mmCIF file of C-alpha atoms and ligand atoms in Angstrom:
data_model
loop_
_atom_site.group_PDB
_atom_site.id
_atom_site.type_symbol
_atom_site.label_atom_id
_atom_site.label_comp_id
_atom_site.label_asym_id
_atom_site.label_seq_id
_atom_site.Cartn_x
_atom_site.Cartn_y
_atom_site.Cartn_z
ATOM 1 C CA MET A 1 26.878 12.933 -37.118
ATOM 2 C CA GLU A 2 24.472 15.125 -35.178
ATOM 3 C CA GLY A 3 21.627 12.675 -35.816
ATOM 4 C CA HIS A 4 23.498 10.317 -33.581
ATOM 5 C CA TYR A 5 22.723 12.537 -30.626
ATOM 6 C CA VAL A 6 19.086 13.275 -31.396
ATOM 7 C CA MET A 7 16.996 11.684 -28.694
ATOM 8 C CA ASP A 8 13.287 11.434 -28.304
ATOM 9 C CA LYS A 9 12.143 13.861 -25.700
ATOM 10 C CA LYS A 10 11.017 12.506 -22.320
ATOM 11 C CA ILE A 11 8.128 13.216 -19.984
ATOM 12 C CA ILE A 12 8.045 13.559 -16.202
ATOM 13 C CA GLY A 13 5.195 12.333 -14.016
ATOM 14 C CA VAL A 14 4.555 13.568 -10.464
ATOM 15 C CA ASP A 15 2.011 11.868 -8.207
ATOM 16 C CA LEU A 16 1.388 14.076 -5.196
ATOM 17 C CA GLY A 17 -0.086 12.243 -2.212
ATOM 18 C CA GLY A 18 -0.604 12.970 1.466
ATOM 19 C CA THR A 19 2.352 10.828 2.609
ATOM 20 C CA THR A 20 4.651 10.505 -0.419
ATOM 21 C CA ILE A 21 5.366 12.290 -3.679
ATOM 22 C CA LYS A 22 6.264 9.892 -6.493
ATOM 23 C CA PHE A 23 8.253 10.909 -9.547
ATOM 24 C CA ALA A 24 9.108 9.143 -12.793
ATOM 25 C CA ILE A 25 10.844 9.907 -16.057
ATOM 26 C CA LEU A 26 9.227 8.119 -18.998
ATOM 27 C CA THR A 27 9.682 7.829 -22.730
ATOM 28 C CA LYS A 28 6.843 9.058 -24.936
ATOM 29 C CA ASP A 29 5.799 5.417 -25.265
ATOM 30 C CA GLY A 30 5.266 5.172 -21.519
ATOM 31 C CA GLU A 31 8.347 3.198 -20.601
ATOM 32 C CA VAL A 32 9.436 4.138 -17.070
ATOM 33 C CA GLN A 33 13.190 4.906 -17.193
ATOM 34 C CA GLN A 34 13.738 6.372 -13.740
ATOM 35 C CA LYS A 35 11.568 6.579 -10.681
ATOM 36 C CA TRP A 36 11.969 7.883 -7.165
ATOM 37 C CA SER A 37 9.909 9.299 -4.329
ATOM 38 C CA ILE A 38 10.156 11.710 -1.395
ATOM 39 C CA GLU A 39 8.111 12.190 1.758
ATOM 40 C CA THR A 40 5.354 14.798 1.678
ATOM 41 C CA ASN A 41 6.120 17.535 4.180
ATOM 42 C CA THR A 42 2.707 18.892 5.193
ATOM 43 C CA LEU A 43 4.071 21.215 7.912
ATOM 44 C CA ASP A 44 3.488 24.991 7.685
ATOM 45 C CA GLU A 45 0.261 24.561 5.692
ATOM 46 C CA GLY A 46 2.134 22.518 3.098
ATOM 47 C CA ALA A 47 4.365 25.482 2.183
ATOM 48 C CA ASN A 48 7.332 23.188 1.469
ATOM 49 C CA ILE A 49 5.559 20.832 -0.925
ATOM 50 C CA VAL A 50 6.003 22.714 -4.194
ATOM 51 C CA PRO A 51 9.596 23.795 -3.396
ATOM 52 C CA ASP A 52 10.372 20.173 -2.475
ATOM 53 C CA ILE A 53 8.999 18.978 -5.842
ATOM 54 C CA VAL A 54 11.097 21.564 -7.683
ATOM 55 C CA GLY A 55 14.210 20.665 -5.673
ATOM 56 C CA SER A 56 13.770 16.954 -6.233
ATOM 57 C CA ILE A 57 13.298 17.311 -9.997
ATOM 58 C CA LYS A 58 16.359 19.569 -10.297
ATOM 59 C CA HIS A 59 18.436 17.227 -8.172
ATOM 60 C CA HIS A 60 17.517 14.177 -10.247
ATOM 61 C CA LEU A 61 18.074 15.890 -13.600
ATOM 62 C CA LYS A 62 21.559 16.744 -12.413
ATOM 63 C CA LEU A 63 22.070 13.172 -11.220
ATOM 64 C CA TYR A 64 21.052 11.757 -14.606
ATOM 65 C CA GLU A 65 22.897 14.513 -16.480
ATOM 66 C CA MET A 66 19.736 15.683 -18.197
ATOM 67 C CA GLU A 67 18.604 19.166 -19.165
ATOM 68 C CA PRO A 68 15.169 20.850 -19.229
ATOM 69 C CA LYS A 69 15.168 21.013 -23.035
ATOM 70 C CA GLN A 70 15.189 17.201 -23.168
ATOM 71 C CA PHE A 71 11.652 17.138 -21.769
ATOM 72 C CA ILE A 72 8.294 17.719 -23.388
ATOM 73 C CA GLY A 73 6.846 18.567 -20.000
ATOM 74 C CA ILE A 74 5.877 17.636 -16.479
ATOM 75 C CA GLY A 75 2.429 16.205 -15.693
ATOM 76 C CA MET A 76 1.131 16.031 -12.149
ATOM 77 C CA GLY A 77 -1.769 14.478 -10.264
ATOM 78 C CA SER A 78 -2.906 16.257 -7.104
ATOM 79 C CA PRO A 79 -5.572 15.827 -4.461
ATOM 80 C CA GLY A 80 -8.010 18.677 -3.951
ATOM 81 C CA THR A 81 -9.793 20.816 -6.519
ATOM 82 C CA VAL A 82 -7.583 21.352 -9.540
ATOM 83 C CA ASP A 83 -7.956 24.335 -11.854
ATOM 84 C CA ARG A 84 -6.395 22.815 -14.963
ATOM 85 C CA LYS A 85 -6.315 26.050 -16.944
ATOM 86 C CA ASN A 86 -4.487 28.103 -14.323
ATOM 87 C CA GLY A 87 -2.557 25.175 -12.852
ATOM 88 C CA THR A 88 -3.715 25.857 -9.309
ATOM 89 C CA VAL A 89 -4.967 23.619 -6.504
ATOM 90 C CA THR A 90 -7.392 24.459 -3.676
ATOM 91 C CA GLY A 91 -8.847 22.526 -0.774
ATOM 92 C CA ALA A 92 -6.308 19.686 -0.630
ATOM 93 C CA TYR A 93 -6.817 19.139 3.077
ATOM 94 C CA ASN A 94 -4.573 16.073 3.399
ATOM 95 C CA LEU A 95 -1.710 18.329 2.262
ATOM 96 C CA ASN A 96 -2.730 21.124 4.669
ATOM 97 C CA TRP A 97 -3.235 23.374 1.655
ATOM 98 C CA LYS A 98 -5.846 25.839 2.817
ATOM 99 C CA THR A 99 -5.285 28.586 0.263
ATOM 100 C CA VAL A 100 -4.907 28.597 -3.542
ATOM 101 C CA GLN A 101 -1.559 27.122 -4.593
ATOM 102 C CA ASN A 102 0.080 28.401 -7.803
ATOM 103 C CA VAL A 103 1.627 25.042 -8.597
ATOM 104 C CA LYS A 104 2.119 25.447 -12.341
ATOM 105 C CA GLN A 105 3.585 28.945 -12.200
ATOM 106 C CA VAL A 106 6.208 28.043 -9.591
ATOM 107 C CA ILE A 107 7.225 24.718 -11.130
ATOM 108 C CA GLU A 108 7.525 26.137 -14.672
ATOM 109 C CA ASN A 109 9.511 29.156 -13.501
ATOM 110 C CA GLU A 110 11.851 27.136 -11.332
ATOM 111 C CA THR A 111 12.486 24.141 -13.619
ATOM 112 C CA GLY A 112 12.156 25.739 -17.052
ATOM 113 C CA ILE A 113 9.956 22.794 -18.102
ATOM 114 C CA ARG A 114 6.324 23.149 -19.160
ATOM 115 C CA PHE A 115 3.756 21.826 -16.696
ATOM 116 C CA THR A 116 0.217 20.477 -16.660
ATOM 117 C CA ILE A 117 -1.986 19.146 -13.858
ATOM 118 C CA ASP A 118 -5.174 17.167 -13.158
ATOM 119 C CA ASN A 119 -6.681 15.524 -10.097
ATOM 120 C CA ASP A 120 -5.147 12.347 -8.658
ATOM 121 C CA ALA A 121 -7.993 9.964 -9.497
ATOM 122 C CA ASN A 122 -8.134 11.208 -13.079
ATOM 123 C CA VAL A 123 -4.413 10.672 -13.637
ATOM 124 C CA ALA A 124 -4.621 7.167 -12.139
ATOM 125 C CA ALA A 125 -7.417 6.457 -14.635
ATOM 126 C CA LEU A 126 -5.173 7.700 -17.442
ATOM 127 C CA GLY A 127 -2.338 5.469 -16.224
ATOM 128 C CA GLU A 128 -4.454 2.301 -16.097
ATOM 129 C CA ARG A 129 -5.995 3.173 -19.426
ATOM 130 C CA TRP A 130 -2.633 3.783 -21.127
ATOM 131 C CA LYS A 131 -0.345 1.125 -19.698
ATOM 132 C CA GLY A 132 -2.534 -1.072 -17.489
ATOM 133 C CA ALA A 133 -5.788 -2.996 -17.751
ATOM 134 C CA GLY A 134 -7.289 -0.464 -20.188
ATOM 135 C CA GLU A 135 -5.141 -1.630 -23.148
ATOM 136 C CA ASN A 136 -4.979 1.991 -24.354
ATOM 137 C CA ASP A 137 -8.629 1.711 -25.391
ATOM 138 C CA PRO A 138 -10.401 5.050 -26.036
ATOM 139 C CA ASP A 139 -13.236 4.153 -23.615
ATOM 140 C CA VAL A 140 -12.237 3.135 -20.105
ATOM 141 C CA ALA A 141 -13.802 3.806 -16.709
ATOM 142 C CA PHE A 142 -11.662 3.527 -13.572
ATOM 143 C CA ILE A 143 -12.796 3.046 -9.979
ATOM 144 C CA THR A 144 -10.333 3.094 -7.104
ATOM 145 C CA LEU A 145 -11.341 1.576 -3.774
ATOM 146 C CA GLY A 146 -9.197 2.907 -0.958
ATOM 147 C CA THR A 147 -9.788 5.012 2.141
ATOM 148 C CA GLY A 148 -12.337 6.688 -0.089
ATOM 149 C CA VAL A 149 -13.689 5.751 -3.503
ATOM 150 C CA GLY A 150 -12.432 7.730 -6.491
ATOM 151 C CA GLY A 151 -12.580 7.382 -10.199
ATOM 152 C CA GLY A 152 -11.940 8.742 -13.629
ATOM 153 C CA ILE A 153 -13.678 8.320 -16.957
ATOM 154 C CA VAL A 154 -11.938 8.232 -20.326
ATOM 155 C CA SER A 155 -14.482 8.559 -23.135
ATOM 156 C CA ASN A 156 -13.667 8.902 -26.838
ATOM 157 C CA GLY A 157 -9.996 8.985 -25.877
ATOM 158 C CA ALA A 158 -10.208 11.913 -23.454
ATOM 159 C CA LEU A 159 -10.804 12.365 -19.755
ATOM 160 C CA VAL A 160 -14.329 13.506 -18.987
ATOM 161 C CA HIS A 161 -14.196 16.720 -16.927
ATOM 162 C CA GLY A 162 -17.690 18.121 -17.358
ATOM 163 C CA THR A 163 -17.549 21.592 -15.873
ATOM 164 C CA GLY A 164 -14.845 20.373 -13.508
ATOM 165 C CA ALA A 165 -16.127 17.654 -11.193
ATOM 166 C CA ALA A 166 -17.006 14.784 -13.550
ATOM 167 C CA GLY A 167 -15.971 11.240 -12.680
ATOM 168 C CA GLU A 168 -16.797 11.416 -8.971
ATOM 169 C CA VAL A 169 -17.670 7.741 -8.973
ATOM 170 C CA GLY A 170 -17.450 7.550 -5.184
ATOM 171 C CA HIS A 171 -20.404 9.876 -4.831
ATOM 172 C CA MET A 172 -22.701 7.987 -7.184
ATOM 173 C CA ASN A 173 -25.897 7.287 -5.324
ATOM 174 C CA VAL A 174 -26.350 3.538 -4.893
ATOM 175 C CA GLU A 175 -28.813 3.575 -1.970
ATOM 176 C CA PRO A 176 -31.273 6.465 -1.665
ATOM 177 C CA ASN A 177 -31.387 7.482 2.025
ATOM 178 C CA GLY A 178 -28.446 5.202 2.784
ATOM 179 C CA TYR A 179 -25.404 5.946 4.941
ATOM 180 C CA LEU A 180 -24.444 9.594 5.473
ATOM 181 C CA CYS A 181 -21.390 10.487 3.376
ATOM 182 C CA THR A 182 -18.607 12.997 4.136
ATOM 183 C CA CYS A 183 -19.955 15.019 1.179
ATOM 184 C CA GLY A 184 -23.219 15.636 3.041
ATOM 185 C CA ASN A 185 -25.402 13.372 0.885
ATOM 186 C CA ARG A 186 -26.722 9.913 1.721
ATOM 187 C CA GLY A 187 -26.092 6.555 0.067
ATOM 188 C CA CYS A 188 -22.922 7.378 -1.913
ATOM 189 C CA LEU A 189 -20.935 4.353 -3.172
ATOM 190 C CA GLU A 190 -17.992 5.460 -1.003
ATOM 191 C CA THR A 191 -19.969 4.900 2.199
ATOM 192 C CA TYR A 192 -20.248 1.170 1.350
ATOM 193 C CA ALA A 193 -17.298 0.250 -0.843
ATOM 194 C CA SER A 194 -14.354 2.149 0.632
ATOM 195 C CA ALA A 195 -12.119 0.366 3.161
ATOM 196 C CA THR A 196 -14.002 2.087 5.987
ATOM 197 C CA GLY A 197 -17.331 1.478 4.251
ATOM 198 C CA VAL A 198 -16.790 -2.291 4.216
ATOM 199 C CA VAL A 199 -16.165 -2.217 7.975
ATOM 200 C CA ARG A 200 -19.245 -0.068 8.512
ATOM 201 C CA VAL A 201 -21.410 -2.570 6.598
ATOM 202 C CA ALA A 202 -19.847 -5.412 8.642
ATOM 203 C CA ARG A 203 -20.667 -3.709 11.969
ATOM 204 C CA ASP A 204 -24.261 -3.020 10.950
ATOM 205 C CA MET A 205 -24.922 -6.495 9.592
ATOM 206 C CA ALA A 206 -23.331 -8.091 12.681
ATOM 207 C CA GLU A 207 -25.924 -6.308 14.826
ATOM 208 C CA GLU A 208 -28.692 -8.204 13.047
ATOM 209 C CA PHE A 209 -26.845 -11.510 12.803
ATOM 210 C CA ALA A 210 -27.336 -14.374 15.246
ATOM 211 C CA GLY A 211 -25.540 -17.329 13.605
ATOM 212 C CA ASP A 212 -22.055 -18.770 13.978
ATOM 213 C CA SER A 213 -19.415 -16.452 12.515
ATOM 214 C CA GLN A 214 -15.781 -15.649 13.232
ATOM 215 C CA LEU A 215 -16.365 -12.095 11.999
ATOM 216 C CA LYS A 216 -19.266 -11.672 14.419
ATOM 217 C CA LYS A 217 -17.077 -13.001 17.253
ATOM 218 C CA GLN A 218 -14.223 -10.649 16.443
ATOM 219 C CA LEU A 219 -16.552 -7.659 16.264
ATOM 220 C CA ASP A 220 -18.282 -8.621 19.523
ATOM 221 C CA ASP A 221 -14.857 -9.018 21.193
ATOM 222 C CA GLY A 222 -14.012 -5.451 20.203
ATOM 223 C CA GLN A 223 -11.140 -6.537 17.950
ATOM 224 C CA GLU A 224 -10.077 -4.153 15.229
ATOM 225 C CA ILE A 225 -11.604 -5.116 11.881
ATOM 226 C CA THR A 226 -10.311 -4.091 8.454
ATOM 227 C CA ALA A 227 -11.740 -4.549 4.965
ATOM 228 C CA LYS A 228 -8.987 -7.103 4.349
ATOM 229 C CA ILE A 229 -10.060 -9.151 7.374
ATOM 230 C CA VAL A 230 -13.664 -9.168 6.144
ATOM 231 C CA PHE A 231 -12.594 -10.289 2.648
ATOM 232 C CA ASP A 232 -10.245 -12.962 4.036
ATOM 233 C CA LEU A 233 -13.000 -14.382 6.269
ATOM 234 C CA ALA A 234 -15.455 -14.356 3.359
ATOM 235 C CA LYS A 235 -12.946 -16.333 1.286
ATOM 236 C CA LYS A 236 -12.922 -18.874 4.139
ATOM 237 C CA ASN A 237 -16.711 -19.129 3.897
ATOM 238 C CA ASP A 238 -17.529 -17.216 7.081
ATOM 239 C CA ILE A 239 -21.265 -16.767 6.605
ATOM 240 C CA LEU A 240 -21.558 -13.198 7.915
ATOM 241 C CA ALA A 241 -18.419 -12.045 6.075
ATOM 242 C CA LYS A 242 -19.859 -13.517 2.865
ATOM 243 C CA MET A 243 -23.108 -11.591 3.398
ATOM 244 C CA VAL A 244 -21.157 -8.369 3.993
ATOM 245 C CA ILE A 245 -19.013 -8.798 0.886
ATOM 246 C CA ASP A 246 -22.053 -9.712 -1.185
ATOM 247 C CA ARG A 247 -23.756 -6.482 -0.099
ATOM 248 C CA VAL A 248 -20.660 -4.396 -0.868
ATOM 249 C CA CYS A 249 -20.294 -6.088 -4.262
ATOM 250 C CA HIS A 250 -23.974 -5.500 -4.966
ATOM 251 C CA TYR A 251 -23.409 -1.747 -4.610
ATOM 252 C CA LEU A 252 -20.263 -1.919 -6.723
ATOM 253 C CA GLY A 253 -22.199 -3.875 -9.348
ATOM 254 C CA VAL A 254 -24.931 -1.225 -9.374
ATOM 255 C CA ALA A 255 -22.308 1.526 -9.799
ATOM 256 C CA CYS A 256 -20.427 -0.332 -12.565
ATOM 257 C CA ALA A 257 -23.692 -1.015 -14.405
ATOM 258 C CA ASN A 258 -24.840 2.606 -14.130
ATOM 259 C CA ILE A 259 -21.506 3.936 -15.402
ATOM 260 C CA SER A 260 -21.576 1.381 -18.217
ATOM 261 C CA ASN A 261 -25.198 1.967 -19.191
ATOM 262 C CA LEU A 262 -24.325 5.644 -19.684
ATOM 263 C CA LEU A 263 -20.900 5.350 -21.304
ATOM 264 C CA ASN A 264 -20.509 1.761 -22.503
ATOM 265 C CA PRO A 265 -16.730 1.681 -21.997
ATOM 266 C CA SER A 266 -14.704 -1.316 -23.177
ATOM 267 C CA PHE A 267 -13.422 -1.789 -19.642
ATOM 268 C CA VAL A 268 -14.368 -0.810 -16.134
ATOM 269 C CA VAL A 269 -11.090 -1.116 -14.225
ATOM 270 C CA ILE A 270 -11.240 -1.614 -10.458
ATOM 271 C CA GLY A 271 -8.140 -0.647 -8.453
ATOM 272 C CA GLY A 272 -7.061 0.656 -5.052
ATOM 273 C CA GLY A 273 -6.227 -1.159 -1.817
ATOM 274 C CA VAL A 274 -9.564 -2.980 -1.486
ATOM 275 C CA SER A 275 -9.084 -4.484 -4.965
ATOM 276 C CA ALA A 276 -6.261 -6.592 -3.517
ATOM 277 C CA ALA A 277 -9.105 -9.047 -2.793
ATOM 278 C CA GLY A 278 -8.596 -9.927 -6.460
ATOM 279 C CA ASP A 279 -10.825 -12.233 -8.514
ATOM 280 C CA PHE A 280 -12.936 -12.979 -5.456
ATOM 281 C CA LEU A 281 -14.033 -9.338 -5.500
ATOM 282 C CA LEU A 282 -14.170 -9.022 -9.289
ATOM 283 C CA ASN A 283 -16.311 -12.125 -9.874
ATOM 284 C CA ASN A 284 -18.770 -11.123 -7.173
ATOM 285 C CA VAL A 285 -19.096 -7.575 -8.584
ATOM 286 C CA ALA A 286 -19.486 -9.021 -12.100
ATOM 287 C CA ASN A 287 -22.431 -11.179 -10.963
ATOM 288 C CA HIS A 288 -24.277 -8.093 -9.755
ATOM 289 C CA PHE A 289 -23.180 -6.040 -12.776
ATOM 290 C CA GLU A 290 -24.811 -8.638 -15.059
ATOM 291 C CA LYS A 291 -28.141 -8.079 -13.317
ATOM 292 C CA TYR A 292 -28.183 -4.315 -13.794
ATOM 293 C CA ALA A 293 -26.354 -3.816 -17.086
ATOM 294 C CA PHE A 294 -28.309 -3.081 -20.266
ATOM 295 C CA PRO A 295 -28.202 -6.254 -22.449
ATOM 296 C CA SER A 296 -25.858 -4.952 -25.148
ATOM 297 C CA VAL A 297 -23.672 -3.298 -22.478
ATOM 298 C CA ARG A 298 -23.437 -6.638 -20.671
ATOM 299 C CA LYS A 299 -21.837 -8.095 -23.802
ATOM 300 C CA THR A 300 -19.462 -5.242 -24.633
ATOM 301 C CA THR A 301 -18.280 -3.767 -21.316
ATOM 302 C CA HIS A 302 -15.830 -5.898 -19.346
ATOM 303 C CA LEU A 303 -14.865 -5.568 -15.691
ATOM 304 C CA ARG A 304 -11.182 -5.900 -14.892
ATOM 305 C CA LEU A 305 -8.753 -5.560 -12.002
ATOM 306 C CA ALA A 306 -6.187 -2.757 -12.201
ATOM 307 C CA GLN A 307 -2.656 -3.828 -13.110
ATOM 308 C CA LEU A 308 -0.318 -0.949 -12.268
ATOM 309 C CA GLY A 309 -0.856 -0.703 -8.511
ATOM 310 C CA ASN A 310 0.442 2.563 -7.102
ATOM 311 C CA GLU A 311 2.428 3.286 -10.267
ATOM 312 C CA ALA A 312 -0.799 4.193 -12.116
ATOM 313 C CA GLY A 313 -0.728 7.775 -10.805
ATOM 314 C CA VAL A 314 2.775 8.661 -11.860
ATOM 315 C CA VAL A 315 2.410 7.005 -15.291
ATOM 316 C CA GLY A 316 -0.923 8.706 -15.939
ATOM 317 C CA ALA A 317 0.418 12.046 -14.697
ATOM 318 C CA ALA A 318 3.320 11.792 -17.136
ATOM 319 C CA SER A 319 0.892 11.054 -19.977
ATOM 320 C CA LEU A 320 -0.750 14.454 -19.342
ATOM 321 C CA ALA A 321 2.505 16.052 -20.464
ATOM 322 C CA LEU A 322 2.147 14.488 -23.940
ATOM 323 C CA SER A 323 -0.507 17.125 -24.640
ATOM 324 C CA LEU A 324 2.186 19.819 -24.268
ATOM 325 C CA GLU A 325 4.163 18.656 -27.287
HETATM 326 ZN ZN1 LIG B 1 -20.779 11.423 -1.062
#
């Protein structure tokens, strides 16, 4: 009769962000069975974050009447610089973490479940690759357009880490001597294609623009402009907004083509808040991509919109734990 009680072990995903921490319990096949979230408490240099994660996992296991031995492991995505071997995080400034955090050691000791960690953009790439637009293909590149621009590269079925900082798509140079980036360099993709980048391009192009445009009017009136407003006006054929979006999509097309000419993935998946502009964004980027992609790459690499939204992180984080089996 004991076979009756044998259950496939589960995995836990944790997506640590600056405002919320998302959790999910998944089957090994990636089916989300439970999910919940808590607020990120960044007070006291983020000293409560890891204890809060531990407390929340323990609380929910009790709630679902589950035990540590029923889990293969916990996978987590974190901002900052992640040391995957030691399971530590440094320099996650949106969490107020100023010193090295022994995340793995504390979580394993306190929960009795094995733990593994990678950076937040990489786990989102894994999520989209596994259960989203990537169709579980072994070669998928992921770009996320949000407050910043992040990314992750899956090549030959594995995340590309290089010596630690691979996949920094946001800091690909798309315009030598272009806008100054927070990283100290000039012309990074992030300075044009992030939510703030789009607004920056709009302001600069409005300075040079003399025609009839709602966007120009709103900027001249001192109204607050967002990337969404620029995209919405472009969709309504506002001439300046269309020029701004075309310029942004040009840079995205250059970046997608450069990634693809190097790695020839099956899919380049575009996600993040700015990608809510949907096919309007995707088709425009694809037009520029076609210009810069190597001919055989043009035929074999396909651009796609992300499908998992903000669930990508927690799903991809959980998939990290599969390596612990
Ligand atoms: Zn940069």
